[in-house]
């Protein structure tokens, strides 16, 4: 009689479908997974430790590098937490531009998710199309901030500078063609029999389990839990916009796919509403103790130069206290918990990474399935290792 | 603050274990004794619908407070859409606290991270191993007495030019 034994298979850290440096130690019975042990931390850079040694202004570029596929969402979460501590009001124009950029970032992040998720399952065409649209968003980033990925554009009190005049037309053009592109992707996938076979019934997690394990974002809504921080705990003026929050029913990969696609259409609607609200005005709050002076003052007056130098060298003091600000980042709830002791550096900054908590569910979602299905589960969780490892 | 539903109920039920209640920028923080932490958390989950544990972390108050560490739990109630923060002090000499994994599974990795970076151990945790650092790593990087540059390295003195 033949004997069988379990096999240990090492997947990653270098593996095309683990989206970065994620290592999974799999215990296999034939091709069926019986145990998954994720091994993370390969990209740990100590962002929380570093931020304790930098001024509030200097921490901002570090946040770009957490979820590098959605830098503006990270900027937004951090800046809102700092502004909550400072208790300053942001001008209307800055709020509207922040929302446009946050939603563009959601589109950008979801496009990468769609591209890589489809590529992992074997649908290569979508990858090429989605990266074409992502390129336009990157160009918009470059237009406003000079950088394609690590934009570092927001500031406590508003924005680092106003957007150039061509920004509005570029975004409008892109948003008017985006629904057509989304139809293209759906045409390639939603009724594709191979896609349906790979995603329906894959990675099922019930609503109770999803809440218990702390999943947030589209992955939670795919399990039928109606929770979106933009609507339920509005920040940055989201309560003034009309949008739908899609939820799934069957808790599987296909429902999460549908939820994210509807979210992309809703993001386009929010951007359209925001573009209509875009009125000329200041983009930085009138609080000189926190905000840098305009560049012409720095170059042309000694007072402006001193002002600039003071903030750049010493930072600005932030009232003692502690706040937690959660934002609905493309991947889930991104939270910044900042403890201030009244100095110009955070005493402790904790980043609540959505991918880290969501990845915890991988064993529950993929245990008992085949290795190929695990690849689909990694794709549907939409993780970014820069954020998991911090 | 007085009309916060959680504060009212916690005052009734756990009057002796509450150390401090603070409201700052609209956020309510309740500090409790660490031996009651599990009872408080499960009460909040069962009776007050705080069904989601958003985050678990710690703060190192080296030289600033009598009890060195502070555990921080961020709770969220999906039905009521409100937040609550629970804190519990942990001293350096008795650097352990009960694990919240029995109440929420979320706590598993989050507590592993606190153990990894602060060195606080969790009683009855199912799998307490380092998570971000390598298993053989010495020291706890997020402690205030851990050097920013890492062990055995010269501190950065700024650019020479």
mmCIF file of C-alpha atoms in Angstrom, chain A residues 99-100 102-108 110-111 133 137 171-183 185 230 238 241-244 260-276:
data_model
loop_
_atom_site.group_PDB
_atom_site.id
_atom_site.type_symbol
_atom_site.label_atom_id
_atom_site.label_comp_id
_atom_site.label_asym_id
_atom_site.label_seq_id
_atom_site.Cartn_x
_atom_site.Cartn_y
_atom_site.Cartn_z
ATOM 1 C CA UNK A 99 -10.686 64.729 -2.722
ATOM 2 C CA UNK A 100 -9.955 64.737 -6.468
ATOM 3 C CA UNK A 102 -7.603 60.857 -3.224
ATOM 4 C CA UNK A 103 -10.133 59.445 -5.677
ATOM 5 C CA UNK A 104 -7.651 59.480 -8.565
ATOM 6 C CA UNK A 105 -5.375 57.533 -6.255
ATOM 7 C CA UNK A 106 -8.164 55.049 -5.596
ATOM 8 C CA UNK A 107 -8.508 54.581 -9.355
ATOM 9 C CA UNK A 108 -4.762 54.194 -9.693
ATOM 10 C CA UNK A 110 -7.539 49.656 -8.191
ATOM 11 C CA UNK A 111 -6.100 49.668 -11.722
ATOM 12 C CA UNK A 133 -4.914 54.300 -17.896
ATOM 13 C CA UNK A 137 -2.929 59.252 -13.607
ATOM 14 C CA UNK A 171 -8.642 65.240 -15.145
ATOM 15 C CA UNK A 172 -11.960 66.009 -16.858
ATOM 16 C CA UNK A 173 -10.814 64.359 -20.094
ATOM 17 C CA UNK A 174 -9.589 61.309 -18.240
ATOM 18 C CA UNK A 175 -12.717 60.963 -16.114
ATOM 19 C CA UNK A 176 -15.021 61.288 -19.116
ATOM 20 C CA UNK A 177 -13.275 58.386 -20.867
ATOM 21 C CA UNK A 178 -12.782 56.198 -17.778
ATOM 22 C CA UNK A 179 -16.294 54.636 -17.726
ATOM 23 C CA UNK A 180 -15.685 53.491 -21.315
ATOM 24 C CA UNK A 181 -12.412 51.881 -20.302
ATOM 25 C CA UNK A 182 -14.153 50.178 -17.381
ATOM 26 C CA UNK A 183 -16.676 48.766 -19.847
ATOM 27 C CA UNK A 185 -12.305 45.631 -18.805
ATOM 28 C CA UNK A 230 -15.976 58.118 3.638
ATOM 29 C CA UNK A 238 -16.689 63.708 1.937
ATOM 30 C CA UNK A 241 -20.607 64.268 -2.055
ATOM 31 C CA UNK A 242 -23.123 61.769 -3.358
ATOM 32 C CA UNK A 243 -21.870 58.281 -4.052
ATOM 33 C CA UNK A 244 -22.964 54.677 -3.646
ATOM 34 C CA UNK A 260 -13.977 47.227 -6.767
ATOM 35 C CA UNK A 261 -15.173 47.880 -10.303
ATOM 36 C CA UNK A 262 -18.276 49.702 -9.044
ATOM 37 C CA UNK A 263 -16.031 51.613 -6.647
ATOM 38 C CA UNK A 264 -13.995 52.831 -9.619
ATOM 39 C CA UNK A 265 -17.145 54.124 -11.313
ATOM 40 C CA UNK A 266 -18.196 55.838 -8.074
ATOM 41 C CA UNK A 267 -14.749 57.396 -7.788
ATOM 42 C CA UNK A 268 -15.276 58.927 -11.237
ATOM 43 C CA UNK A 269 -18.601 60.387 -10.045
ATOM 44 C CA UNK A 270 -16.988 61.873 -6.952
ATOM 45 C CA UNK A 271 -14.222 63.432 -9.059
ATOM 46 C CA UNK A 272 -16.815 64.948 -11.395
ATOM 47 C CA UNK A 273 -18.696 66.478 -8.468
ATOM 48 C CA UNK A 274 -15.455 67.783 -7.019
ATOM 49 C CA UNK A 275 -14.373 69.327 -10.339
ATOM 50 C CA UNK A 276 -17.661 71.233 -10.433
#
